[in-house]
Amino acid sequence: MERSNRIAKLLTYCAFGIMVLGAFSFFVIILGQRFGAGVQGLTVLISSLVTGILFLGFAEVIHLLQGIYNQSKDHEASEVDFTYEQAVEETSKVDPEDEQEIRSFFKERNQKVEEIHPTDEPFIYIVEVEGERRKVEAGGFTLKILE
């Protein structure tokens, strides 16, 4: 799904047009054989080349930005394929480090962890310990029992 930008193309055409007209003007001024025609012609040529190069630079920047935009749109389209079930499954998993921390915390207190359920809040879990439900916060320096 490659999309191009018309403005970038237009700026490119304008850049080459400016440079060609500048070169043409240079030759017209030089062939006019007036006093100081060489300096004036050279000034026209250099200014038209600089202006044309600036236009080419702007066109390239727009072209690169369009490429970044196209990539982000393609990436967003691929992320849409992520189903609701996969999202629920991802959020319903207990972080292995947190699980180990919770189990070792209660093991030190001679209590057996039966189940660990994640919540919508990060690092907060509902832990079933010997028939009781406890809300705990993991992920910090120490495990905290909230309820």
Short mmCIF file of C-alpha atoms in Angstrom, two decimals:
data_model
loop_
_atom_site.label_atom_id
_atom_site.label_comp_id
_atom_site.label_asym_id
_atom_site.label_seq_id
_atom_site.Cartn_x
_atom_site.Cartn_y
_atom_site.Cartn_z
CA MET A 1 0.00 0.00 0.00
CA GLU A 2 2.56 2.51 -1.16
CA ARG A 3 1.10 6.00 -1.32
CA SER A 4 3.06 8.88 -2.78
CA ASN A 5 2.67 12.54 -2.04
CA ARG A 6 1.66 14.93 -4.82
CA ILE A 7 3.25 17.89 -3.07
CA ALA A 8 6.64 16.15 -3.04
CA LYS A 9 6.34 15.43 -6.76
CA LEU A 10 5.29 19.02 -7.47
CA LEU A 11 8.25 20.40 -5.50
CA THR A 12 10.61 18.09 -7.40
CA TYR A 13 9.28 19.28 -10.77
CA CYS A 14 9.51 22.91 -9.62
CA ALA A 15 13.09 22.39 -8.46
CA PHE A 16 14.21 21.06 -11.82
CA GLY A 17 12.23 23.78 -13.60
CA ILE A 18 13.92 26.50 -11.54
CA MET A 19 17.37 25.06 -12.24
CA VAL A 20 16.71 24.73 -15.99
CA LEU A 21 15.29 28.27 -16.22
CA GLY A 22 18.26 29.57 -14.22
CA ALA A 23 20.72 27.92 -16.60
CA PHE A 24 18.77 29.25 -19.59
CA SER A 25 18.76 32.76 -18.08
CA PHE A 26 22.51 32.49 -17.46
CA PHE A 27 23.16 31.80 -21.14
CA VAL A 28 20.79 34.59 -22.27
CA ILE A 29 22.53 37.13 -20.01
CA ILE A 30 26.02 35.99 -21.00
CA LEU A 31 25.19 36.11 -24.72
CA GLY A 32 23.75 39.62 -24.30
CA GLN A 33 27.39 40.84 -23.96
CA ARG A 34 26.62 43.79 -21.75
CA PHE A 35 29.13 45.18 -19.30
CA GLY A 36 28.96 43.07 -16.11
CA ALA A 37 26.87 40.41 -17.80
CA GLY A 38 29.17 37.63 -16.55
CA VAL A 39 28.72 38.54 -12.90
CA GLN A 40 24.99 39.04 -13.28
CA GLY A 41 24.61 35.76 -15.19
CA LEU A 42 26.65 33.87 -12.62
CA THR A 43 24.50 35.33 -9.83
CA VAL A 44 21.32 34.17 -11.58
CA LEU A 45 22.78 30.69 -12.18
CA ILE A 46 23.97 30.21 -8.59
CA SER A 47 20.76 31.53 -7.04
CA SER A 48 18.61 29.30 -9.25
CA LEU A 49 20.74 26.25 -8.40
CA VAL A 50 20.55 26.97 -4.66
CA THR A 51 16.78 27.53 -4.86
CA GLY A 52 16.33 24.34 -6.86
CA ILE A 53 18.40 22.32 -4.37
CA LEU A 54 16.32 23.73 -1.48
CA PHE A 55 13.13 22.68 -3.27
CA LEU A 56 14.59 19.20 -3.81
CA GLY A 57 15.42 19.03 -0.09
CA PHE A 58 11.87 19.94 0.90
CA ALA A 59 10.53 17.37 -1.55
CA GLU A 60 12.78 14.69 -0.03
CA VAL A 61 11.65 15.57 3.51
CA ILE A 62 8.00 15.30 2.47
CA HIS A 63 8.74 12.00 0.71
CA LEU A 64 10.41 10.59 3.85
CA LEU A 65 7.56 11.76 6.09
CA GLN A 66 5.07 10.12 3.73
CA GLY A 67 7.05 6.87 4.03
CA ILE A 68 6.91 7.05 7.83
CA TYR A 69 3.17 7.75 7.68
CA ASN A 70 2.63 4.78 5.35
CA GLN A 71 4.57 2.48 7.69
CA SER A 72 2.55 3.59 10.72
CA LYS A 73 -0.72 3.00 8.87
CA ASP A 74 0.41 -0.49 7.82
CA HIS A 75 1.49 -1.23 11.41
CA GLU A 76 -1.85 -0.05 12.82
CA ALA A 77 -3.71 -2.23 10.33
CA SER A 78 -1.76 -5.30 11.44
CA GLU A 79 -2.47 -4.55 15.11
CA VAL A 80 -6.22 -4.57 14.45
CA ASP A 81 -5.94 -8.32 13.81
CA PHE A 82 -5.29 -8.79 17.55
CA THR A 83 -8.55 -10.31 18.80
CA TYR A 84 -10.41 -9.56 21.98
CA GLU A 85 -9.79 -13.09 23.25
CA GLN A 86 -6.06 -12.65 22.79
CA ALA A 87 -6.20 -9.34 24.67
CA VAL A 88 -8.08 -10.92 27.57
CA GLU A 89 -5.63 -13.83 27.61
CA GLU A 90 -2.67 -11.44 27.71
CA THR A 91 -4.08 -9.47 30.64
CA SER A 92 -5.17 -12.59 32.50
CA LYS A 93 -1.62 -13.89 32.81
CA VAL A 94 0.33 -13.53 36.03
CA ASP A 95 3.85 -12.21 35.60
CA PRO A 96 6.24 -15.08 36.46
CA GLU A 97 8.43 -12.84 38.63
CA ASP A 98 5.41 -11.60 40.56
CA GLU A 99 4.12 -15.14 40.97
CA GLN A 100 7.45 -16.29 42.37
CA GLU A 101 7.57 -13.30 44.72
CA ILE A 102 4.02 -13.97 45.98
CA ARG A 103 4.63 -17.69 46.50
CA SER A 104 7.91 -17.13 48.37
CA PHE A 105 6.32 -14.39 50.53
CA PHE A 106 3.56 -16.69 51.75
CA LYS A 107 5.88 -19.73 51.99
CA GLU A 108 8.04 -17.77 54.48
CA ARG A 109 4.87 -17.40 56.59
CA ASN A 110 4.06 -21.12 56.29
CA GLN A 111 0.97 -20.45 54.17
CA LYS A 112 0.07 -22.25 50.96
CA VAL A 113 -0.95 -20.24 47.90
CA GLU A 114 -3.80 -21.96 46.07
CA GLU A 115 -4.45 -19.52 43.21
CA ILE A 116 -3.25 -16.13 41.95
CA HIS A 117 -5.62 -13.97 39.91
CA PRO A 118 -4.50 -10.76 38.15
CA THR A 119 -6.61 -7.60 38.36
CA ASP A 120 -7.04 -4.66 35.99
CA GLU A 121 -4.53 -2.70 38.05
CA PRO A 122 -0.85 -3.30 37.34
CA PHE A 123 1.04 -5.41 39.90
CA ILE A 124 -2.15 -5.99 41.93
CA TYR A 125 -3.29 -9.59 42.40
CA ILE A 126 -6.00 -11.46 44.27
CA VAL A 127 -4.31 -14.38 46.04
CA GLU A 128 -6.18 -17.32 47.53
CA VAL A 129 -4.25 -18.46 50.58
CA GLU A 130 -5.63 -21.36 52.62
CA GLY A 131 -9.20 -20.55 51.65
CA GLU A 132 -8.92 -16.78 52.17
CA ARG A 133 -8.73 -14.17 49.44
CA ARG A 134 -6.14 -11.45 49.87
CA LYS A 135 -5.38 -8.48 47.68
CA VAL A 136 -1.63 -7.99 47.30
CA GLU A 137 0.64 -5.59 45.48
CA ALA A 138 3.77 -7.04 43.88
CA GLY A 139 6.45 -5.43 41.76
CA GLY A 140 7.84 -3.12 44.43
CA PHE A 141 10.71 -3.67 46.84
CA THR A 142 8.52 -5.79 49.09
CA LEU A 143 5.17 -7.49 48.66
CA LYS A 144 2.31 -5.60 50.34
CA ILE A 145 -0.97 -7.05 51.52
CA LEU A 146 -3.64 -4.47 50.75
CA GLU A 147 -6.65 -6.15 52.37
#
